[in-house]
Tab-separated table of C-alpha atoms and ligand atoms in Angstrom:
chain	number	residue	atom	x	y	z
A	880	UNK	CA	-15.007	5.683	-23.145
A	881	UNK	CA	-17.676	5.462	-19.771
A	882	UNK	CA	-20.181	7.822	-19.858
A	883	UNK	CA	-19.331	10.368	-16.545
A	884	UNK	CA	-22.073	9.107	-14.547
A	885	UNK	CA	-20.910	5.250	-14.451
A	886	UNK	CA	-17.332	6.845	-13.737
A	887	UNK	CA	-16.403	6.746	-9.359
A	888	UNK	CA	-16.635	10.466	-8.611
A	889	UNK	CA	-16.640	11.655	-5.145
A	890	UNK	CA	-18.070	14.632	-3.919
A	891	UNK	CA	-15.041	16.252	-4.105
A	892	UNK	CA	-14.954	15.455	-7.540
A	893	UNK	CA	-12.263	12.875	-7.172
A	894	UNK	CA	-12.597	9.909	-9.965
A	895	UNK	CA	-11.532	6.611	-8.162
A	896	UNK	CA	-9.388	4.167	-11.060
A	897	UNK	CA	-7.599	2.145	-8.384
A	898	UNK	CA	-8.643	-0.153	-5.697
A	899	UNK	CA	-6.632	-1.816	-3.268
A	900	UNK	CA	-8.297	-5.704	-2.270
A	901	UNK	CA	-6.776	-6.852	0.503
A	902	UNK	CA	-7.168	-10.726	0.591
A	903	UNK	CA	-6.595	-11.393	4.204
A	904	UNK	CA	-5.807	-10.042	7.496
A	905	UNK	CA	-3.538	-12.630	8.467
A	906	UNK	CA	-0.105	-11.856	8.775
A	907	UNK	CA	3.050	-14.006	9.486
A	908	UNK	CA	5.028	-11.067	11.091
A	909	UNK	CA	4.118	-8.549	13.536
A	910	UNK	CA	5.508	-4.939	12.527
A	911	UNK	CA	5.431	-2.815	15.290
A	912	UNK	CA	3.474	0.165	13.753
A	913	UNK	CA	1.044	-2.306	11.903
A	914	UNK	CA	-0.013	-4.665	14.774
A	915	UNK	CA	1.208	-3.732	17.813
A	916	UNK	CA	0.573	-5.340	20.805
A	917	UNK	CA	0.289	-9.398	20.623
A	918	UNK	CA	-3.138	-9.721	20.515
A	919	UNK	CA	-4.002	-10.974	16.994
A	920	UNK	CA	-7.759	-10.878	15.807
A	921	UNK	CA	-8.346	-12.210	12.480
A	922	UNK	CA	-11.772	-12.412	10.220
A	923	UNK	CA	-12.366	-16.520	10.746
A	924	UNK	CA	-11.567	-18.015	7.177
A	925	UNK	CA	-15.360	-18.591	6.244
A	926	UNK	CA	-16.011	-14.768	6.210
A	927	UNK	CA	-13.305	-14.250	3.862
A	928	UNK	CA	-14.198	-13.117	0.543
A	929	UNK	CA	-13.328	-16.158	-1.951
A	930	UNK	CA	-11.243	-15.370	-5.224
A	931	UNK	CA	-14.380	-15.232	-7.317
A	932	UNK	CA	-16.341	-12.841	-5.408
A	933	UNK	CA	-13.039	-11.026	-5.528
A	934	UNK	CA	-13.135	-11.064	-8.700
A	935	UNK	CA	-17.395	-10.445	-9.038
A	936	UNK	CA	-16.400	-6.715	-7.216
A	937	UNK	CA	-13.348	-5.932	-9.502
A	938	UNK	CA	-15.266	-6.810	-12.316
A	939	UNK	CA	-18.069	-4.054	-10.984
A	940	UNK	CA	-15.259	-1.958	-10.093
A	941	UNK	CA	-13.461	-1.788	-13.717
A	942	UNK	CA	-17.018	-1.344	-15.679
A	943	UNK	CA	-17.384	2.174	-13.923
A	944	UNK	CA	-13.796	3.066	-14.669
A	945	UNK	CA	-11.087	1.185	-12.182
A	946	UNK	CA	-8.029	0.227	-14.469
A	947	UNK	CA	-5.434	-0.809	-11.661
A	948	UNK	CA	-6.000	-3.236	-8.471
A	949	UNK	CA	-3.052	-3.588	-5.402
A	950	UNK	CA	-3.290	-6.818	-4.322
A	951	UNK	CA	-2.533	-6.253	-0.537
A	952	UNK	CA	-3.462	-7.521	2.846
A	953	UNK	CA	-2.270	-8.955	6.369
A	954	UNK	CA	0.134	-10.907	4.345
A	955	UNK	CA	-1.458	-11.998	0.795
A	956	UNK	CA	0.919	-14.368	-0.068
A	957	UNK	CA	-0.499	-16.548	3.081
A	958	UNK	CA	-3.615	-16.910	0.671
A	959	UNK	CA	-2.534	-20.462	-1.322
A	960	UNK	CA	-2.479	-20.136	-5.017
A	961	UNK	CA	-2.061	-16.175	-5.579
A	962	UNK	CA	-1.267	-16.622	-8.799
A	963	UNK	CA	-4.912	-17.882	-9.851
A	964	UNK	CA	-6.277	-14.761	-7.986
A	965	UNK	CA	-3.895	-12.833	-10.236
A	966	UNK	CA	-4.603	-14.259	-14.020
A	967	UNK	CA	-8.689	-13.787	-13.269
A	968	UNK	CA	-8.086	-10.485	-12.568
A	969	UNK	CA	-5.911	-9.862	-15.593
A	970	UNK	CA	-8.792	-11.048	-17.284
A	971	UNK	CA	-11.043	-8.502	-16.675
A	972	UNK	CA	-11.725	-6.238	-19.130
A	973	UNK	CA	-10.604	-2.493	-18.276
A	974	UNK	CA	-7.703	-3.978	-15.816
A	975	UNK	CA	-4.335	-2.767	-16.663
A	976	UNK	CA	-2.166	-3.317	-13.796
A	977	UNK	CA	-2.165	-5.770	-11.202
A	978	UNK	CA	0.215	-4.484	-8.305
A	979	UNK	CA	1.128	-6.829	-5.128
A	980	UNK	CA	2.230	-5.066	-1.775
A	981	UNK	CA	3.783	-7.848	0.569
A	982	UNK	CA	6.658	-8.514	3.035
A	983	UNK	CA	8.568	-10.698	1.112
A	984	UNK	CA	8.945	-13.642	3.137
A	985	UNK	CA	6.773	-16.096	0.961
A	986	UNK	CA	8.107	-14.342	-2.545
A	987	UNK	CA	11.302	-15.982	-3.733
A	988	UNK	CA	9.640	-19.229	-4.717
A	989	UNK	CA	6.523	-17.591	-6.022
A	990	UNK	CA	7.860	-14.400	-8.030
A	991	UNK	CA	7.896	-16.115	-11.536
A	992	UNK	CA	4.707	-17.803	-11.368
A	993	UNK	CA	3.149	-14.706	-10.258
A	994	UNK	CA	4.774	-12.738	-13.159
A	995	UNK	CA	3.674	-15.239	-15.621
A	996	UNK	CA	0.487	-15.413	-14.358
A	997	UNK	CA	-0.169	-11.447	-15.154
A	998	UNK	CA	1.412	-9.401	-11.669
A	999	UNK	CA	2.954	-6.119	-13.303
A	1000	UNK	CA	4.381	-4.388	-10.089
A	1001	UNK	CA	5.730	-5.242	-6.768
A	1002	UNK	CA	5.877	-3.011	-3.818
A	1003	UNK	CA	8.401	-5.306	-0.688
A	1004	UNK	CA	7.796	-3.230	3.093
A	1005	UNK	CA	11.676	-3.850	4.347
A	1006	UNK	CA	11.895	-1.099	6.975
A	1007	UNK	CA	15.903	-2.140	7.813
A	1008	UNK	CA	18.752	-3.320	6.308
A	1009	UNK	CA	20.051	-4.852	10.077
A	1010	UNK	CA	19.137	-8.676	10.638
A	1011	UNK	CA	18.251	-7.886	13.895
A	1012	UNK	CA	16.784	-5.011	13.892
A	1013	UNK	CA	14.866	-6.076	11.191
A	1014	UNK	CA	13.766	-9.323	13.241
A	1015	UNK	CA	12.837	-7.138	16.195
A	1016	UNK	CA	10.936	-4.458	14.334
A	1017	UNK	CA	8.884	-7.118	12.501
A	1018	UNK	CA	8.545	-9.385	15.133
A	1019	UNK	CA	10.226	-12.550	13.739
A	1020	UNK	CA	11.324	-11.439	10.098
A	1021	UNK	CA	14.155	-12.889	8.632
A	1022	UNK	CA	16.093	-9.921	6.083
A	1023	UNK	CA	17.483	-12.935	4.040
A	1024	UNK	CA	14.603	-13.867	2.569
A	1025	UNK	CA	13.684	-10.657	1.863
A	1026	UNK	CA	16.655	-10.261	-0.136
A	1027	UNK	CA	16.414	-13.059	-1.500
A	1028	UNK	CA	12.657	-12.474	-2.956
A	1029	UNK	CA	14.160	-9.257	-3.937
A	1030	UNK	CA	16.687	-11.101	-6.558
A	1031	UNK	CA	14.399	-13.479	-7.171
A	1032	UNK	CA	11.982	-9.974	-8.307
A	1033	UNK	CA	14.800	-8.816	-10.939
A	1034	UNK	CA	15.050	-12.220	-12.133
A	1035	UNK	CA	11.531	-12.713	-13.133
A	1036	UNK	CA	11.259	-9.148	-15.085
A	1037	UNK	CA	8.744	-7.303	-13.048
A	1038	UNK	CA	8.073	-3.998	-14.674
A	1039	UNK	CA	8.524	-1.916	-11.553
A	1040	UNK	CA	9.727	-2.964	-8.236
A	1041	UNK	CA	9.278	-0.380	-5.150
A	1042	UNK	CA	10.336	-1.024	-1.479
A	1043	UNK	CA	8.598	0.491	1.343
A	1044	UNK	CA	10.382	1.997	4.172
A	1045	UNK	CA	8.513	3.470	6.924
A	1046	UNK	CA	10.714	5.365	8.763
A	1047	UNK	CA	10.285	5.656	12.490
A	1048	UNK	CA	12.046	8.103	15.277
A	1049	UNK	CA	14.441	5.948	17.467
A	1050	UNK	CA	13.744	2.918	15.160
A	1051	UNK	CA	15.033	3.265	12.182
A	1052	UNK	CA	15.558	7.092	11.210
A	1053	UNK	CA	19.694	6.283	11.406
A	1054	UNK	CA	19.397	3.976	7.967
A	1055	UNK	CA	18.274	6.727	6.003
A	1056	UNK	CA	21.789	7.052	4.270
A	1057	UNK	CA	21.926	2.918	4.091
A	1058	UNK	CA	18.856	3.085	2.068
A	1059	UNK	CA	19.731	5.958	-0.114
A	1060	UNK	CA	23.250	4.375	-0.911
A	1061	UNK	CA	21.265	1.553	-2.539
A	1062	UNK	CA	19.581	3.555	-4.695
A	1063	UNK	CA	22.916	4.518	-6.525
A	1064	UNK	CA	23.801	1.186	-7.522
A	1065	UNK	CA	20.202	-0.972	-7.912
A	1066	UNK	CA	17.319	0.147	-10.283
A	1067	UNK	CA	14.927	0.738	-7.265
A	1068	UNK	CA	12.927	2.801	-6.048
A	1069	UNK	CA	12.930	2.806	-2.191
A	1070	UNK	CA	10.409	4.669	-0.770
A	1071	UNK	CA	10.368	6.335	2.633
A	1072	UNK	CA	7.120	6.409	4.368
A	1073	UNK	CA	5.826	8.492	7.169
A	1074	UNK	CA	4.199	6.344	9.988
A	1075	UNK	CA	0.426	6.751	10.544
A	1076	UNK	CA	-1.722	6.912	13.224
A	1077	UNK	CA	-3.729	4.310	12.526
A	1078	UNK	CA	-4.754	1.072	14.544
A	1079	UNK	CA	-2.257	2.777	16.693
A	1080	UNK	CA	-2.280	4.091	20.349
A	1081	UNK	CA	-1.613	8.343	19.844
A	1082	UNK	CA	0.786	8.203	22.552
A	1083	UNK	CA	2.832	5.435	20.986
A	1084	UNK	CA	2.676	7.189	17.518
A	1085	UNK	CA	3.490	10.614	18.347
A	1086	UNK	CA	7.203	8.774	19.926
A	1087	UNK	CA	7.537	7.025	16.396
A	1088	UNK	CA	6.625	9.692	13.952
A	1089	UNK	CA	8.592	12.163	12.074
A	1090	UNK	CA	8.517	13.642	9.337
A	1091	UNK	CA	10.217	13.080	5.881
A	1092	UNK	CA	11.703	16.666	5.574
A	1093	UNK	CA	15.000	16.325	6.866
A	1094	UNK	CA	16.194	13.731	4.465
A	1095	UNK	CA	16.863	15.875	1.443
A	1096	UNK	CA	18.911	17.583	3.537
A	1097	UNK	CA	20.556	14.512	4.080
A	1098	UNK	CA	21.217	14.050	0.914
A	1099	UNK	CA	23.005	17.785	0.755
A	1100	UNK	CA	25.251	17.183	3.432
A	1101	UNK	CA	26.676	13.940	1.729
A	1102	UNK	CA	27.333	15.824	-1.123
A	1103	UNK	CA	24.037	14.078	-3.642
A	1104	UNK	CA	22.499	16.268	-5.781
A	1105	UNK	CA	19.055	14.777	-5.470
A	1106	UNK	CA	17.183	15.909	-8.776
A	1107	UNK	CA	12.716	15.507	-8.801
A	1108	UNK	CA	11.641	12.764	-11.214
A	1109	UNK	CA	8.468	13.588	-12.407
A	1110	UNK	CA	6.662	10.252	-13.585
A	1111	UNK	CA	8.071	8.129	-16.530
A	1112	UNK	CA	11.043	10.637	-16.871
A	1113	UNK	CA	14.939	11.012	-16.676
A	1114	UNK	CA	15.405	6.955	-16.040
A	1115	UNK	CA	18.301	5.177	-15.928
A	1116	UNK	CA	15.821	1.647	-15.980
A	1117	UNK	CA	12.356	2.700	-16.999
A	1118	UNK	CA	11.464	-1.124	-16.922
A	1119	UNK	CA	12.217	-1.129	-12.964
A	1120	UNK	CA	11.691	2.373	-11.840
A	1121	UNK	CA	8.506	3.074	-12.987
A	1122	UNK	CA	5.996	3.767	-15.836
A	1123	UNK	CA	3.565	6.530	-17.202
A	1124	UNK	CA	0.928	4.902	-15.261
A	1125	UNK	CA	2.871	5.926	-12.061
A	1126	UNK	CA	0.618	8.383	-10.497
A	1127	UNK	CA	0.934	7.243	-6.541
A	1128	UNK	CA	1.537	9.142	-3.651
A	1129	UNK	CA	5.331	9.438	-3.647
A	1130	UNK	CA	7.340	12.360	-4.979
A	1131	UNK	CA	10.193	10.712	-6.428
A	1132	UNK	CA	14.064	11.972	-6.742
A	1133	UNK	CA	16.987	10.635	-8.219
A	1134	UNK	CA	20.964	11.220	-6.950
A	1135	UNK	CA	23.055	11.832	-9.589
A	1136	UNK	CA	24.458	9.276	-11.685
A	1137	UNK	CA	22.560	6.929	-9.256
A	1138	UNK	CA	20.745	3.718	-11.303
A	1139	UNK	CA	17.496	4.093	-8.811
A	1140	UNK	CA	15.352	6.349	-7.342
A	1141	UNK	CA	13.694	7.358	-3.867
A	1142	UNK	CA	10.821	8.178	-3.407
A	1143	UNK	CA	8.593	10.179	-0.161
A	1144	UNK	CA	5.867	9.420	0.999
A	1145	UNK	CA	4.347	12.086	3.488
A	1146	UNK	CA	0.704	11.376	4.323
A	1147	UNK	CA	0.980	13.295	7.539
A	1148	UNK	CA	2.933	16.388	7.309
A	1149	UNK	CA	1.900	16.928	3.622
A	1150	UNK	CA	-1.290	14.769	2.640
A	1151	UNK	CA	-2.358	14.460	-0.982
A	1152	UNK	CA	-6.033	13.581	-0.096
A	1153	UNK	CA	-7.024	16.398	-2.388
A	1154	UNK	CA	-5.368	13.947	-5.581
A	1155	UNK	CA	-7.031	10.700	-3.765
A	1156	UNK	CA	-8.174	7.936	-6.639
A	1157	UNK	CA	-8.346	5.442	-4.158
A	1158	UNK	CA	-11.013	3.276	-2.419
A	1159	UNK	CA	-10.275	-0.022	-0.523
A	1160	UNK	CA	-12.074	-3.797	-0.054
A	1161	UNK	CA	-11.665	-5.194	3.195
A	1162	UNK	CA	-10.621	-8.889	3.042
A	1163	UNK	CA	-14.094	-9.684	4.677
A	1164	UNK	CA	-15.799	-7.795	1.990
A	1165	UNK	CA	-16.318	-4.056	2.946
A	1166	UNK	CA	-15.462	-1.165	0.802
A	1167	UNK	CA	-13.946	1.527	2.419
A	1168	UNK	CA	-13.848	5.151	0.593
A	1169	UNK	CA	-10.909	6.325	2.920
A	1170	UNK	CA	-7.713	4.635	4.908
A	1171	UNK	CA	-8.393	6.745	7.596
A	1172	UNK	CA	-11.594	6.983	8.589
A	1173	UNK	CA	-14.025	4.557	10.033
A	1174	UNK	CA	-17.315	4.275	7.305
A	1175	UNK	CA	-17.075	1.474	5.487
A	1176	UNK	CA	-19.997	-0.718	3.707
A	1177	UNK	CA	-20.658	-4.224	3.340
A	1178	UNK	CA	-20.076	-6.148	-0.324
A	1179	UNK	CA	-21.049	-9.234	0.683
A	1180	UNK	CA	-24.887	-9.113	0.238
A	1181	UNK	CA	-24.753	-7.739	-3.068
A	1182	UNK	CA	-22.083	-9.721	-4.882
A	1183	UNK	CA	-23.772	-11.316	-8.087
A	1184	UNK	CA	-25.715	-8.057	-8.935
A	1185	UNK	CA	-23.637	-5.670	-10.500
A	1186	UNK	CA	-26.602	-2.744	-10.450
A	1187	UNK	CA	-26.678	-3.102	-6.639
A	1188	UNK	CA	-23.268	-3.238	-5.766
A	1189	UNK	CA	-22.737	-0.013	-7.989
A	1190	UNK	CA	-24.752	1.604	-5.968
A	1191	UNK	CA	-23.036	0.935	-2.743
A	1192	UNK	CA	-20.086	2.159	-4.548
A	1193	UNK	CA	-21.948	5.037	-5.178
A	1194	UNK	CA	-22.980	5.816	-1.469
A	1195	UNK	CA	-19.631	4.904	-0.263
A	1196	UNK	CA	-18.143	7.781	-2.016
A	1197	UNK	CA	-21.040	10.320	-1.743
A	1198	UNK	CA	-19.937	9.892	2.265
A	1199	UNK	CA	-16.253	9.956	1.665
A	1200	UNK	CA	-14.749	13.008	3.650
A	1201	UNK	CA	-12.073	15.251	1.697
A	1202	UNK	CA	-9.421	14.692	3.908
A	1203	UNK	CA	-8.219	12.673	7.009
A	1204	UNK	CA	-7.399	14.482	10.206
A	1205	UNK	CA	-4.547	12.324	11.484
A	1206	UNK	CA	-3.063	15.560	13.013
A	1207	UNK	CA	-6.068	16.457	14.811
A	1208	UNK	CA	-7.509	12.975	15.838
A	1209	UNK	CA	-4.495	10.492	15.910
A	1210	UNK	CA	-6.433	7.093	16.351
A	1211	UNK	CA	-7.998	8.646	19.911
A	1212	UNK	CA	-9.947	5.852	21.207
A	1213	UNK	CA	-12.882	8.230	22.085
A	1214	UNK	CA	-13.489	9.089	19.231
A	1215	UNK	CA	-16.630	8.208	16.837
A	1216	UNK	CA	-14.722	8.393	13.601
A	1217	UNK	CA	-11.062	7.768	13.461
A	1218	UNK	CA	-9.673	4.442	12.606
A	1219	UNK	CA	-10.631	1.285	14.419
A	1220	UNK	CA	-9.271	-1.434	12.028
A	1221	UNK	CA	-5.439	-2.160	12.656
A	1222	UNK	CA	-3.293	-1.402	9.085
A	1223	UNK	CA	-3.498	-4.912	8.784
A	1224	UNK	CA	-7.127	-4.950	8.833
A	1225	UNK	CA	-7.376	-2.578	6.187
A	1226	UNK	CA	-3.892	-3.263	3.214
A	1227	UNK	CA	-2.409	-0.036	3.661
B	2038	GTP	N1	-2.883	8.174	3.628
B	2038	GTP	C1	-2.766	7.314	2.623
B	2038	GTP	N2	-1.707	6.494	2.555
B	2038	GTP	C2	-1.640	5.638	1.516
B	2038	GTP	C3	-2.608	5.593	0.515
B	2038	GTP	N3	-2.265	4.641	-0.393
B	2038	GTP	C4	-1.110	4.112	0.041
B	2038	GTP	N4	-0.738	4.706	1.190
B	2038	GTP	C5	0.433	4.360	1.968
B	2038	GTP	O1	1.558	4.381	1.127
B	2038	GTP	C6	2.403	3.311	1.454
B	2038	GTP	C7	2.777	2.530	0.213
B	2038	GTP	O2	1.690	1.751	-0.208
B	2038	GTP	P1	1.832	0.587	-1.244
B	2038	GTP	O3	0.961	-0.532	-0.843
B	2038	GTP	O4	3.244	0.264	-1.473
B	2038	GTP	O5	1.195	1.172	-2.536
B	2038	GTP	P2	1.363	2.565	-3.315
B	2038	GTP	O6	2.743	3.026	-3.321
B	2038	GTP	O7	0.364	3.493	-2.802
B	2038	GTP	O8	0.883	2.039	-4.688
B	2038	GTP	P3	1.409	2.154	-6.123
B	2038	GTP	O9	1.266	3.593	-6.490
B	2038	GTP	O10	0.455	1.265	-6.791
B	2038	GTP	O11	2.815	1.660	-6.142
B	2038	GTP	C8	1.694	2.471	2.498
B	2038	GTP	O12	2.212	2.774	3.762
B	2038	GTP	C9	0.291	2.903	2.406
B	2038	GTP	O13	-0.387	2.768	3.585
B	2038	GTP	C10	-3.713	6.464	0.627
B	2038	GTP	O14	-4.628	6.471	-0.184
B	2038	GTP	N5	-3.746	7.286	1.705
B	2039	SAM	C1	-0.467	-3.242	5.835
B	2039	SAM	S1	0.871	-3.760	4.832
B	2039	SAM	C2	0.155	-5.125	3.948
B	2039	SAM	C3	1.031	-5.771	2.928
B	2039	SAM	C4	2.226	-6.565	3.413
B	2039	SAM	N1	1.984	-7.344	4.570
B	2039	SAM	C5	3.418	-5.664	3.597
B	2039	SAM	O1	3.843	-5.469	4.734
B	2039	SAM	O2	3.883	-5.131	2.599
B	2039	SAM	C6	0.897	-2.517	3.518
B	2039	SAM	C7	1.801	-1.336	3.755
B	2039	SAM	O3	1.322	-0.580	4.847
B	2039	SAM	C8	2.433	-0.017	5.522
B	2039	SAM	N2	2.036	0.370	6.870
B	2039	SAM	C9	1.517	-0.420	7.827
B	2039	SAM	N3	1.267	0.287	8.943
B	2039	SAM	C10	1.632	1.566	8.678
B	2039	SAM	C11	1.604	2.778	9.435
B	2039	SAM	N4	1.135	2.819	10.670
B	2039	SAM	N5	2.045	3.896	8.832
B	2039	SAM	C12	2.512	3.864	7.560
B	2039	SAM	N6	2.546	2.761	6.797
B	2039	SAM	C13	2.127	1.622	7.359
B	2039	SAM	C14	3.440	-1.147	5.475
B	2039	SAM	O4	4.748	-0.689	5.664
B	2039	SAM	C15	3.237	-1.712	4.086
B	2039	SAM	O5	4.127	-1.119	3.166
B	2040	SF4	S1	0.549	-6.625	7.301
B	2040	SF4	FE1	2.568	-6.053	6.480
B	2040	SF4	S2	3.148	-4.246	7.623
B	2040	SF4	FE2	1.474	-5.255	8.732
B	2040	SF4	S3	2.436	-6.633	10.228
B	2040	SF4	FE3	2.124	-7.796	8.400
B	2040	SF4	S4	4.039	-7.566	7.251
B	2040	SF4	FE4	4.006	-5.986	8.758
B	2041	SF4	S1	-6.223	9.522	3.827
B	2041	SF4	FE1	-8.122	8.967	2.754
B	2041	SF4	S2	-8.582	10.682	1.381
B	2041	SF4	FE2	-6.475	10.916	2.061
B	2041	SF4	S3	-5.288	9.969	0.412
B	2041	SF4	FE3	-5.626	8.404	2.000
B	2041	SF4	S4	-7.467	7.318	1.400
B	2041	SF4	FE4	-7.377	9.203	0.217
């Protein structure tokens, strides 16, 4: 048991378990409310943290309580031999789960030697089931592959496998049903995500956004009783849908008879900063206490003394706000605080 004053408490009194390392900032697609514009700035590859000093901050990170790392990015499967990043960290003591958030494009031919190597859950973004739509939002994605990683997912026995849908007005909002109908027949849980103003211009989001509230009544008018699933229960595939570790930010429903889930994610209309266990490592070696805002402090100096970079952790999340105000400052350029980094900058 840690004593409460090595544990990551905020001043909100928040304790902080799971950290999300994003191991690059390149990407190998473009997603329009990720990177938009053509323009692509990326950390050169000498300021990138290396997989040990990865692995030096984790280490710090699980002795004052962190059990659970999302390996994230840009696109981390660009980074050559994941699966070595992956067994070090299972090594840690303290780390139970090692979750990897990723397009999908690089996946098929990797998923079993990532699963062997330690990599518990996988979270695929696939934000249409349309080749060409799914091309054009992504700027140059190709669906079949993602498919094909996602086969290639079941086959190697992940424990849970999630898909991330961010749903956009005009975009995408008319595959709602599409996505739904393959909850009833694949162990899945597809999430739908509300876009964020983040890295974003605010007059560009405010077109795109909209919130998740209308699909349960989607769900009604097709005739699906959509029942809650509160974590770990009522599963038709435990091994796929989920665990009792499953304490992220969707709320998660099941249509009758249906052998998935889906799940919402609603960081805009209905935030759940308040239940935020979360802090972030930029892939050139910043921690950052909150997605949204723009604080974030440098790693790199201290890696190799465990004492000091605890205390940065410390400071990071004396300073971290309670809340973000995406409503009220939507990426503005003016302003001092809100988001600078693109999504891809930051993992999500
Ligand atoms: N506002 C906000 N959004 C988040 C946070 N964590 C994840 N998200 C968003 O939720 C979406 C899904 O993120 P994933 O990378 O799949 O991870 P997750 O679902 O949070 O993680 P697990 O619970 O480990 O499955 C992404 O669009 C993230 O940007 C958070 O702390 N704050
Ligand atoms: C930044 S990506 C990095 C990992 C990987 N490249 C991928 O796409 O899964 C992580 C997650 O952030 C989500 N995301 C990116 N920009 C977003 C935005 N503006 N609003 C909501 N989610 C966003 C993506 O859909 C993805 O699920
Ligand atoms: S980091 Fe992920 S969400 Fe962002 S552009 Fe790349 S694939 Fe798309
Ligand atoms: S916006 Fe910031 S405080 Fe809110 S849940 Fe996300 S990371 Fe946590």
């Amino acid at each position: 048991m840690k004593s409460l004053s090595n544990l990551l408490v905020d001043s909100f009194g928040r304790v902080h378990n799971y950290v999300r390392l994003s191991i690059t900032d390149r990407c190998n697609l473009g997603c329009q409310y990720c990177r938009p514009g053509n323009k692509a700035e990326y950390t050169p590859q000498m300021d990138l943290l290396t997989f040990d000093e990865m692995v030096a901050i984790v280490n710090a990170l699980a002795e004052m309580g962190v059990t659970k790392v999302r390996i994230t990015g840009g696109e981390p499967l660009l980074r050559p031999r994941l699966e070595e990043l992956v067994a070090k960290l299972g090594l840690i003591t303290g780390i139970k789960r090692i979750g990897l958030t990723t397009n999908g494009m690089l996946l098929a031919s990797k998923a079993r030697a990532l699963r062997q190597a330690g990599l518990t859950d996988v979270n695929i973004s696939l934000d249409s089931l349309l080749p060409e739509r799914y091309a054009r939002i992504t700027r140059g994605g190709d669906l079949g592959r993602v498919l094909d990683a996602i086969e290639a997912c079941f086959e190697a026995g992940f424990e849970t496998l999630k898909l991330n849908v961010v749903l956009m007005q005009g975009v995408n909002d008319d595959e709602v049903e599409s996505f739904l109908r393959l909850t009833l027949n694949y162990p899945l849980r597809i999430r739908f995500i509300e876009y964020m103003p983040i890295g974003v211009q605010a007059e560009g989001w405010k077109a795109g956004y909209m919130p998740l509230e209308g699909i349960m009544a989607q769900c009604a008018e097709k005739g699906w009783n959509a029942r809650r699933v509160e974590p770990s229960g009522g599963l038709s595939n435990p091994s796929y849908c989920g665990t009792a570790d499953d304490s992220g930010p969707a709320r998660y429903y099941r249509i009758s008879g249906a052998a998935g889930q889906f799940g919402l994610i609603s960081p805009v209309s209905d935030h759940f900063c308040m239940a935020c266990n979360r802090l972030r490592i930029t892939a050139d070696g910043y921690v950052k206490p909150c997605l949204y805002w723009n604080d974030e402090w440098d790693l790199k100096p201290f890696i190799g003394n465990d004492e000091l970079l605890r205390q940065v952790f410390r400071q990071s999340l004396e300073a971290k706000p309670q809340r973000h105000e995406m409503l009220v400052q939507p990426s503005c350029k003016s302003s001092q605080h809100a988001m600078h980094r693109q999504m891809s900058r930051i993992g999500g």
